[in-house]
PDB file of C-alpha atoms and ligand atoms in Angstrom:
ATOM      1  CA  UNK A   1     -48.388 -53.474 -26.785  1.00  0.00           C
ATOM      2  CA  UNK A   2     -45.382 -51.955 -25.025  1.00  0.00           C
ATOM      3  CA  UNK A   3     -44.489 -48.380 -25.992  1.00  0.00           C
ATOM      4  CA  UNK A   4     -40.969 -47.056 -25.441  1.00  0.00           C
ATOM      5  CA  UNK A   5     -40.294 -43.286 -25.705  1.00  0.00           C
ATOM      6  CA  UNK A   6     -36.898 -42.167 -26.989  1.00  0.00           C
ATOM      7  CA  UNK A   7     -35.550 -38.747 -27.886  1.00  0.00           C
ATOM      8  CA  UNK A   8     -33.856 -37.952 -31.185  1.00  0.00           C
ATOM      9  CA  UNK A   9     -30.160 -37.220 -31.369  1.00  0.00           C
ATOM     10  CA  UNK A  10     -27.322 -38.411 -29.185  1.00  0.00           C
ATOM     11  CA  UNK A  11     -29.430 -40.466 -26.776  1.00  0.00           C
ATOM     12  CA  UNK A  12     -31.160 -42.240 -29.680  1.00  0.00           C
ATOM     13  CA  UNK A  13     -27.839 -43.159 -31.310  1.00  0.00           C
ATOM     14  CA  UNK A  14     -26.417 -44.435 -28.027  1.00  0.00           C
ATOM     15  CA  UNK A  15     -29.611 -46.356 -27.248  1.00  0.00           C
ATOM     16  CA  UNK A  16     -29.756 -48.441 -30.443  1.00  0.00           C
ATOM     17  CA  UNK A  17     -26.892 -50.839 -29.537  1.00  0.00           C
ATOM     18  CA  UNK A  18     -28.394 -51.289 -26.085  1.00  0.00           C
ATOM     19  CA  UNK A  19     -31.810 -52.017 -27.595  1.00  0.00           C
ATOM     20  CA  UNK A  20     -30.242 -54.557 -29.970  1.00  0.00           C
ATOM     21  CA  UNK A  21     -28.488 -56.255 -27.054  1.00  0.00           C
ATOM     22  CA  UNK A  22     -31.864 -56.376 -25.308  1.00  0.00           C
ATOM     23  CA  UNK A  23     -33.291 -58.130 -28.401  1.00  0.00           C
ATOM     24  CA  UNK A  24     -35.112 -55.148 -29.936  1.00  0.00           C
ATOM     25  CA  UNK A  25     -34.280 -53.922 -33.416  1.00  0.00           C
ATOM     26  CA  UNK A  26     -35.830 -50.652 -34.608  1.00  0.00           C
ATOM     27  CA  UNK A  27     -36.975 -51.180 -38.205  1.00  0.00           C
ATOM     28  CA  UNK A  28     -37.389 -47.510 -39.262  1.00  0.00           C
ATOM     29  CA  UNK A  29     -34.652 -44.873 -39.357  1.00  0.00           C
ATOM     30  CA  UNK A  30     -35.979 -41.681 -37.697  1.00  0.00           C
ATOM     31  CA  UNK A  31     -33.309 -39.601 -39.473  1.00  0.00           C
ATOM     32  CA  UNK A  32     -34.665 -40.696 -42.866  1.00  0.00           C
ATOM     33  CA  UNK A  33     -38.344 -41.231 -42.250  1.00  0.00           C
ATOM     34  CA  UNK A  34     -40.800 -38.683 -40.862  1.00  0.00           C
ATOM     35  CA  UNK A  35     -42.558 -41.409 -38.909  1.00  0.00           C
ATOM     36  CA  UNK A  36     -42.855 -40.700 -35.203  1.00  0.00           C
ATOM     37  CA  UNK A  37     -43.950 -44.203 -34.213  1.00  0.00           C
ATOM     38  CA  UNK A  38     -41.295 -46.708 -35.194  1.00  0.00           C
ATOM     39  CA  UNK A  39     -41.892 -50.424 -35.535  1.00  0.00           C
ATOM     40  CA  UNK A  40     -39.483 -52.987 -34.128  1.00  0.00           C
ATOM     41  CA  UNK A  41     -38.698 -56.641 -34.818  1.00  0.00           C
ATOM     42  CA  UNK A  42     -40.907 -57.457 -31.832  1.00  0.00           C
ATOM     43  CA  UNK A  43     -44.589 -57.112 -32.806  1.00  0.00           C
ATOM     44  CA  UNK A  44     -45.446 -56.229 -29.192  1.00  0.00           C
ATOM     45  CA  UNK A  45     -42.948 -53.360 -28.891  1.00  0.00           C
ATOM     46  CA  UNK A  46     -43.059 -49.953 -30.597  1.00  0.00           C
ATOM     47  CA  UNK A  47     -40.857 -46.878 -30.224  1.00  0.00           C
ATOM     48  CA  UNK A  48     -41.976 -43.225 -30.046  1.00  0.00           C
ATOM     49  CA  UNK A  49     -39.567 -40.470 -31.063  1.00  0.00           C
ATOM     50  CA  UNK A  50     -40.196 -37.317 -29.023  1.00  0.00           C
ATOM     51  CA  UNK A  51     -38.294 -34.280 -27.749  1.00  0.00           C
ATOM     52  CA  UNK A  52     -35.935 -35.145 -24.871  1.00  0.00           C
ATOM     53  CA  UNK A  53     -37.870 -32.956 -22.417  1.00  0.00           C
ATOM     54  CA  UNK A  54     -41.139 -34.653 -23.410  1.00  0.00           C
ATOM     55  CA  UNK A  55     -39.950 -38.210 -22.613  1.00  0.00           C
ATOM     56  CA  UNK A  56     -40.788 -38.014 -18.854  1.00  0.00           C
ATOM     57  CA  UNK A  57     -44.170 -36.448 -19.672  1.00  0.00           C
ATOM     58  CA  UNK A  58     -45.116 -39.279 -22.079  1.00  0.00           C
ATOM     59  CA  UNK A  59     -44.118 -41.890 -19.522  1.00  0.00           C
ATOM     60  CA  UNK A  60     -45.741 -40.116 -16.545  1.00  0.00           C
ATOM     61  CA  UNK A  61     -49.131 -39.854 -18.290  1.00  0.00           C
ATOM     62  CA  UNK A  62     -48.978 -43.315 -19.837  1.00  0.00           C
ATOM     63  CA  UNK A  63     -48.535 -42.212 -23.487  1.00  0.00           C
ATOM     64  CA  UNK A  64     -45.520 -44.510 -23.253  1.00  0.00           C
ATOM     65  CA  UNK A  65     -44.929 -47.357 -20.807  1.00  0.00           C
ATOM     66  CA  UNK A  66     -41.247 -46.665 -20.508  1.00  0.00           C
ATOM     67  CA  UNK A  67     -38.674 -44.222 -21.791  1.00  0.00           C
ATOM     68  CA  UNK A  68     -35.024 -43.335 -21.924  1.00  0.00           C
ATOM     69  CA  UNK A  69     -33.905 -39.862 -20.945  1.00  0.00           C
ATOM     70  CA  UNK A  70     -30.972 -37.996 -19.432  1.00  0.00           C
ATOM     71  CA  UNK A  71     -30.705 -37.580 -15.669  1.00  0.00           C
ATOM     72  CA  UNK A  72     -30.612 -33.792 -16.341  1.00  0.00           C
ATOM     73  CA  UNK A  73     -34.051 -33.889 -17.983  1.00  0.00           C
ATOM     74  CA  UNK A  74     -35.350 -36.161 -15.245  1.00  0.00           C
ATOM     75  CA  UNK A  75     -34.228 -33.861 -12.411  1.00  0.00           C
ATOM     76  CA  UNK A  76     -35.785 -30.820 -14.095  1.00  0.00           C
ATOM     77  CA  UNK A  77     -39.051 -32.704 -14.733  1.00  0.00           C
ATOM     78  CA  UNK A  78     -39.213 -34.059 -11.169  1.00  0.00           C
ATOM     79  CA  UNK A  79     -38.713 -30.536  -9.752  1.00  0.00           C
ATOM     80  CA  UNK A  80     -42.209 -29.669 -11.066  1.00  0.00           C
ATOM     81  CA  UNK A  81     -43.710 -32.772  -9.435  1.00  0.00           C
ATOM     82  CA  UNK A  82     -42.589 -32.753  -5.818  1.00  0.00           C
ATOM     83  CA  UNK A  83     -38.879 -33.187  -6.410  1.00  0.00           C
ATOM     84  CA  UNK A  84     -38.452 -36.901  -7.010  1.00  0.00           C
ATOM     85  CA  UNK A  85     -39.004 -39.266  -9.925  1.00  0.00           C
ATOM     86  CA  UNK A  86     -41.302 -41.367  -7.699  1.00  0.00           C
ATOM     87  CA  UNK A  87     -43.495 -38.373  -6.853  1.00  0.00           C
ATOM     88  CA  UNK A  88     -43.891 -37.844 -10.617  1.00  0.00           C
ATOM     89  CA  UNK A  89     -45.276 -41.392 -10.935  1.00  0.00           C
ATOM     90  CA  UNK A  90     -42.059 -42.649 -12.476  1.00  0.00           C
ATOM     91  CA  UNK A  91     -39.973 -45.650 -11.528  1.00  0.00           C
ATOM     92  CA  UNK A  92     -36.270 -45.313 -12.381  1.00  0.00           C
ATOM     93  CA  UNK A  93     -34.849 -48.843 -12.299  1.00  0.00           C
ATOM     94  CA  UNK A  94     -31.643 -48.446 -14.304  1.00  0.00           C
ATOM     95  CA  UNK A  95     -28.696 -46.199 -15.033  1.00  0.00           C
ATOM     96  CA  UNK A  96     -28.039 -47.151 -18.666  1.00  0.00           C
ATOM     97  CA  UNK A  97     -24.503 -45.678 -18.572  1.00  0.00           C
ATOM     98  CA  UNK A  98     -24.936 -44.087 -22.010  1.00  0.00           C
ATOM     99  CA  UNK A  99     -24.819 -40.487 -23.308  1.00  0.00           C
ATOM    100  CA  UNK A 100     -22.491 -39.680 -20.416  1.00  0.00           C
ATOM    101  CA  UNK A 101     -21.636 -36.036 -19.859  1.00  0.00           C
ATOM    102  CA  UNK A 102     -21.596 -33.509 -17.029  1.00  0.00           C
ATOM    103  CA  UNK A 103     -23.395 -30.358 -15.985  1.00  0.00           C
ATOM    104  CA  UNK A 104     -21.035 -27.494 -15.337  1.00  0.00           C
ATOM    105  CA  UNK A 105     -20.863 -23.778 -14.715  1.00  0.00           C
ATOM    106  CA  UNK A 106     -18.993 -21.916 -17.456  1.00  0.00           C
ATOM    107  CA  UNK A 107     -18.061 -18.265 -17.871  1.00  0.00           C
ATOM    108  CA  UNK A 108     -16.352 -16.067 -20.450  1.00  0.00           C
ATOM    109  CA  UNK A 109     -12.558 -16.490 -20.408  1.00  0.00           C
ATOM    110  CA  UNK A 110     -12.157 -12.922 -19.065  1.00  0.00           C
ATOM    111  CA  UNK A 111     -14.743 -13.195 -16.247  1.00  0.00           C
ATOM    112  CA  UNK A 112     -13.254 -13.577 -12.754  1.00  0.00           C
ATOM    113  CA  UNK A 113     -15.738 -16.089 -11.332  1.00  0.00           C
ATOM    114  CA  UNK A 114     -13.732 -16.814  -8.152  1.00  0.00           C
ATOM    115  CA  UNK A 115     -13.657 -13.149  -7.147  1.00  0.00           C
ATOM    116  CA  UNK A 116     -17.308 -12.599  -8.025  1.00  0.00           C
ATOM    117  CA  UNK A 117     -18.288 -15.524  -5.784  1.00  0.00           C
ATOM    118  CA  UNK A 118     -15.897 -14.452  -2.983  1.00  0.00           C
ATOM    119  CA  UNK A 119     -17.210 -10.895  -3.011  1.00  0.00           C
ATOM    120  CA  UNK A 120     -20.773 -12.163  -2.745  1.00  0.00           C
ATOM    121  CA  UNK A 121     -21.822 -10.502  -6.007  1.00  0.00           C
ATOM    122  CA  UNK A 122     -25.190 -11.406  -7.430  1.00  0.00           C
ATOM    123  CA  UNK A 123     -24.541 -13.538 -10.511  1.00  0.00           C
ATOM    124  CA  UNK A 124     -26.677 -13.599 -13.636  1.00  0.00           C
ATOM    125  CA  UNK A 125     -26.868 -17.226 -14.759  1.00  0.00           C
ATOM    126  CA  UNK A 126     -28.477 -18.379 -18.005  1.00  0.00           C
ATOM    127  CA  UNK A 127     -29.593 -21.992 -18.264  1.00  0.00           C
ATOM    128  CA  UNK A 128     -32.087 -24.555 -19.453  1.00  0.00           C
ATOM    129  CA  UNK A 129     -31.480 -26.367 -16.126  1.00  0.00           C
ATOM    130  CA  UNK A 130     -33.152 -23.975 -13.718  1.00  0.00           C
ATOM    131  CA  UNK A 131     -33.822 -26.484 -10.899  1.00  0.00           C
ATOM    132  CA  UNK A 132     -30.272 -27.887 -10.985  1.00  0.00           C
ATOM    133  CA  UNK A 133     -28.729 -24.385 -11.094  1.00  0.00           C
ATOM    134  CA  UNK A 134     -30.965 -23.045  -8.301  1.00  0.00           C
ATOM    135  CA  UNK A 135     -30.112 -25.976  -6.020  1.00  0.00           C
ATOM    136  CA  UNK A 136     -26.392 -25.796  -6.777  1.00  0.00           C
ATOM    137  CA  UNK A 137     -25.957 -22.065  -6.129  1.00  0.00           C
ATOM    138  CA  UNK A 138     -28.222 -22.188  -3.057  1.00  0.00           C
ATOM    139  CA  UNK A 139     -26.010 -24.936  -1.595  1.00  0.00           C
ATOM    140  CA  UNK A 140     -22.979 -22.665  -2.125  1.00  0.00           C
ATOM    141  CA  UNK A 141     -24.766 -19.647  -0.688  1.00  0.00           C
ATOM    142  CA  UNK A 142     -24.313 -17.717  -3.932  1.00  0.00           C
ATOM    143  CA  UNK A 143     -27.094 -15.325  -4.917  1.00  0.00           C
ATOM    144  CA  UNK A 144     -28.153 -15.713  -8.517  1.00  0.00           C
ATOM    145  CA  UNK A 145     -30.666 -14.337 -10.976  1.00  0.00           C
ATOM    146  CA  UNK A 146     -31.615 -17.234 -13.219  1.00  0.00           C
ATOM    147  CA  UNK A 147     -32.452 -16.572 -16.856  1.00  0.00           C
ATOM    148  CA  UNK A 148     -34.248 -19.445 -18.577  1.00  0.00           C
ATOM    149  CA  UNK A 149     -33.071 -20.306 -22.089  1.00  0.00           C
ATOM    150  CA  UNK A 150     -34.011 -23.256 -24.306  1.00  0.00           C
ATOM    151  CA  UNK A 151     -30.748 -23.715 -26.250  1.00  0.00           C
ATOM    152  CA  UNK A 152     -27.448 -22.172 -27.358  1.00  0.00           C
ATOM    153  CA  UNK A 153     -26.703 -21.144 -23.768  1.00  0.00           C
ATOM    154  CA  UNK A 154     -23.108 -20.366 -24.788  1.00  0.00           C
ATOM    155  CA  UNK A 155     -24.310 -17.132 -26.373  1.00  0.00           C
ATOM    156  CA  UNK A 156     -25.444 -15.650 -23.056  1.00  0.00           C
ATOM    157  CA  UNK A 157     -22.010 -14.654 -21.614  1.00  0.00           C
ATOM    158  CA  UNK A 158     -20.821 -13.574 -25.073  1.00  0.00           C
ATOM    159  CA  UNK A 159     -23.660 -11.091 -25.494  1.00  0.00           C
ATOM    160  CA  UNK A 160     -23.789  -9.777 -21.916  1.00  0.00           C
ATOM    161  CA  UNK A 161     -27.107 -11.520 -21.223  1.00  0.00           C
ATOM    162  CA  UNK A 162     -25.519 -13.377 -18.295  1.00  0.00           C
ATOM    163  CA  UNK A 163     -22.252 -13.716 -16.336  1.00  0.00           C
ATOM    164  CA  UNK A 164     -22.337 -17.508 -16.370  1.00  0.00           C
ATOM    165  CA  UNK A 165     -24.163 -20.503 -17.824  1.00  0.00           C
ATOM    166  CA  UNK A 166     -25.112 -23.887 -16.441  1.00  0.00           C
ATOM    167  CA  UNK A 167     -25.030 -26.383 -19.295  1.00  0.00           C
ATOM    168  CA  UNK A 168     -24.125 -29.891 -20.391  1.00  0.00           C
ATOM    169  CA  UNK A 169     -20.507 -30.458 -21.293  1.00  0.00           C
ATOM    170  CA  UNK A 170     -19.409 -33.540 -23.184  1.00  0.00           C
ATOM    171  CA  UNK A 171     -16.195 -33.071 -25.156  1.00  0.00           C
ATOM    172  CA  UNK A 172     -15.839 -29.409 -24.123  1.00  0.00           C
ATOM    173  CA  UNK A 173     -15.558 -28.401 -27.787  1.00  0.00           C
ATOM    174  CA  UNK A 174     -18.575 -26.077 -27.723  1.00  0.00           C
ATOM    175  CA  UNK A 175     -17.185 -24.158 -24.739  1.00  0.00           C
ATOM    176  CA  UNK A 176     -13.741 -23.910 -26.337  1.00  0.00           C
ATOM    177  CA  UNK A 177     -15.132 -22.739 -29.681  1.00  0.00           C
ATOM    178  CA  UNK A 178     -16.954 -19.932 -27.879  1.00  0.00           C
ATOM    179  CA  UNK A 179     -14.069 -18.880 -25.569  1.00  0.00           C
ATOM    180  CA  UNK A 180     -15.812 -20.077 -22.429  1.00  0.00           C
ATOM    181  CA  UNK A 181     -14.181 -21.891 -19.517  1.00  0.00           C
ATOM    182  CA  UNK A 182     -15.598 -24.449 -17.136  1.00  0.00           C
ATOM    183  CA  UNK A 183     -15.371 -23.195 -13.535  1.00  0.00           C
ATOM    184  CA  UNK A 184     -17.531 -25.681 -11.596  1.00  0.00           C
ATOM    185  CA  UNK A 185     -18.476 -29.303 -12.141  1.00  0.00           C
ATOM    186  CA  UNK A 186     -22.015 -29.691 -10.762  1.00  0.00           C
ATOM    187  CA  UNK A 187     -22.788 -33.346 -11.491  1.00  0.00           C
ATOM    188  CA  UNK A 188     -22.207 -36.274 -13.819  1.00  0.00           C
ATOM    189  CA  UNK A 189     -25.068 -37.169 -16.143  1.00  0.00           C
ATOM    190  CA  UNK A 190     -26.066 -40.357 -17.945  1.00  0.00           C
ATOM    191  CA  UNK A 191     -29.274 -41.723 -19.458  1.00  0.00           C
ATOM    192  CA  UNK A 192     -31.810 -43.546 -17.315  1.00  0.00           C
ATOM    193  CA  UNK A 193     -34.589 -46.012 -17.990  1.00  0.00           C
ATOM    194  CA  UNK A 194     -37.905 -44.744 -16.608  1.00  0.00           C
ATOM    195  CA  UNK A 195     -41.118 -46.716 -16.310  1.00  0.00           C
ATOM    196  CA  UNK A 196     -44.737 -45.687 -15.685  1.00  0.00           C
ATOM    197  CA  UNK A 197     -45.559 -47.058 -12.219  1.00  0.00           C
ATOM    198  CA  UNK A 198     -49.164 -47.961 -13.113  1.00  0.00           C
ATOM    199  CA  UNK A 199     -48.100 -49.709 -16.347  1.00  0.00           C
ATOM    200  CA  UNK A 200     -45.596 -51.735 -14.346  1.00  0.00           C
ATOM    201  CA  UNK A 201     -48.498 -53.214 -12.390  1.00  0.00           C
ATOM    202  CA  UNK A 202     -50.769 -53.778 -15.409  1.00  0.00           C
ATOM    203  CA  UNK A 203     -48.139 -55.137 -17.805  1.00  0.00           C
ATOM    204  CA  UNK A 204     -45.833 -56.597 -15.202  1.00  0.00           C
ATOM    205  CA  UNK A 205     -44.470 -59.620 -17.091  1.00  0.00           C
ATOM    206  CA  UNK A 206     -43.449 -57.911 -20.377  1.00  0.00           C
ATOM    207  CA  UNK A 207     -42.130 -54.778 -18.633  1.00  0.00           C
ATOM    208  CA  UNK A 208     -40.126 -56.731 -16.045  1.00  0.00           C
ATOM    209  CA  UNK A 209     -38.762 -58.808 -18.948  1.00  0.00           C
ATOM    210  CA  UNK A 210     -37.655 -55.646 -20.774  1.00  0.00           C
ATOM    211  CA  UNK A 211     -36.124 -54.066 -17.651  1.00  0.00           C
ATOM    212  CA  UNK A 212     -34.140 -57.276 -17.038  1.00  0.00           C
ATOM    213  CA  UNK A 213     -33.045 -57.377 -20.699  1.00  0.00           C
ATOM    214  CA  UNK A 214     -31.837 -53.756 -20.461  1.00  0.00           C
ATOM    215  CA  UNK A 215     -30.044 -54.573 -17.201  1.00  0.00           C
ATOM    216  CA  UNK A 216     -28.242 -57.481 -18.854  1.00  0.00           C
ATOM    217  CA  UNK A 217     -27.367 -55.319 -21.889  1.00  0.00           C
ATOM    218  CA  UNK A 218     -25.838 -52.629 -19.624  1.00  0.00           C
ATOM    219  CA  UNK A 219     -23.748 -55.246 -17.815  1.00  0.00           C
ATOM    220  CA  UNK A 220     -22.592 -56.686 -21.141  1.00  0.00           C
ATOM    221  CA  UNK A 221     -21.622 -53.222 -22.437  1.00  0.00           C
ATOM    222  CA  UNK A 222     -19.572 -52.421 -19.341  1.00  0.00           C
ATOM    223  CA  UNK A 223     -17.863 -55.851 -19.183  1.00  0.00           C
TER     224      UNK A 223
HETATM  225  C1  PRP B   1     -25.256 -29.804 -25.689  1.00  0.00           C
HETATM  226  C2  PRP B   1     -24.888 -28.682 -24.732  1.00  0.00           C
HETATM  227  C3  PRP B   1     -23.704 -28.038 -25.386  1.00  0.00           C
HETATM  228  C4  PRP B   1     -23.060 -29.188 -26.135  1.00  0.00           C
HETATM  229  C5  PRP B   1     -21.876 -29.696 -25.340  1.00  0.00           C
HETATM  230  O1  PRP B   1     -26.070 -29.288 -26.653  1.00  0.00           O
HETATM  231  O2  PRP B   1     -25.976 -27.799 -24.542  1.00  0.00           O
HETATM  232  O3  PRP B   1     -24.098 -27.022 -26.266  1.00  0.00           O
HETATM  233  O4  PRP B   1     -24.019 -30.250 -26.227  1.00  0.00           O
HETATM  234  O5  PRP B   1     -21.201 -30.725 -26.036  1.00  0.00           O
HETATM  235  P1  PRP B   1     -19.610 -30.687 -26.219  1.00  0.00           P
HETATM  236  O6  PRP B   1     -19.007 -30.425 -24.863  1.00  0.00           O
HETATM  237  O7  PRP B   1     -19.269 -32.062 -26.740  1.00  0.00           O
HETATM  238  O8  PRP B   1     -19.284 -29.604 -27.191  1.00  0.00           O
HETATM  239  P2  PRP B   1     -26.891 -30.237 -27.633  1.00  0.00           P
HETATM  240  O9  PRP B   1     -26.100 -30.461 -28.867  1.00  0.00           O
HETATM  241  O10 PRP B   1     -27.331 -31.460 -26.918  1.00  0.00           O
HETATM  242  O11 PRP B   1     -28.134 -29.342 -28.023  1.00  0.00           O
HETATM  243  P3  PRP B   1     -28.975 -28.235 -27.202  1.00  0.00           P
HETATM  244  O12 PRP B   1     -28.276 -26.924 -27.436  1.00  0.00           O
HETATM  245  O13 PRP B   1     -30.315 -28.297 -27.840  1.00  0.00           O
HETATM  246  O14 PRP B   1     -28.998 -28.620 -25.747  1.00  0.00           O
END
């Protein structure tokens, strides 16, 4: 049995067409059913629905053989395990080119970020992406106090909790609706296929087959 871990929401929606192109059809709808293990048209393949941040953990410990997760989640996970996906026991064979977005720094429309940075002020930055934010500001030589949040980062500058946030931006609508402006583009993000390195040795043929099928599906989608 091959177990694939997916997260609910945007990544799941974007993954379904890719799965279909790779020959896998999910037979249950996670939005309608409360089932957390979904069956597929392939008797040897099942899908787990977990929180996005738990996908690398399931794959690392072998609860799933492979998974699909955002590069943002992967970088944050790897930071706890020596800094790279490989040191976390994960093999990252493919950029799936889905759920594309970016990680940016945003501030309240009336906050003068340029001057604050130029003057060497210590910035209070709220984020879920602590490793990415720490690395980015360190590379700029900007001193920051990082405040870890788990969601709704946009509230932090509005309430005085922080001067800036580091968050995902897709359409930019959430920033706009909350009177925030993007002041730095840190990196582009997309979803990646990750595979448990030990499983790849034990179940080489089916996993290689799936990785190749995903690779072909990505090529087809971008053609
Ligand atoms: C992400 C991100 C922003 C929003 C950006 O949140 O944290 O809030 O999407 O998208 P936009 O630029 O298209 O408005 P998500 O909905 O993934 O939930 P989260 O708050 O749990 O991270």
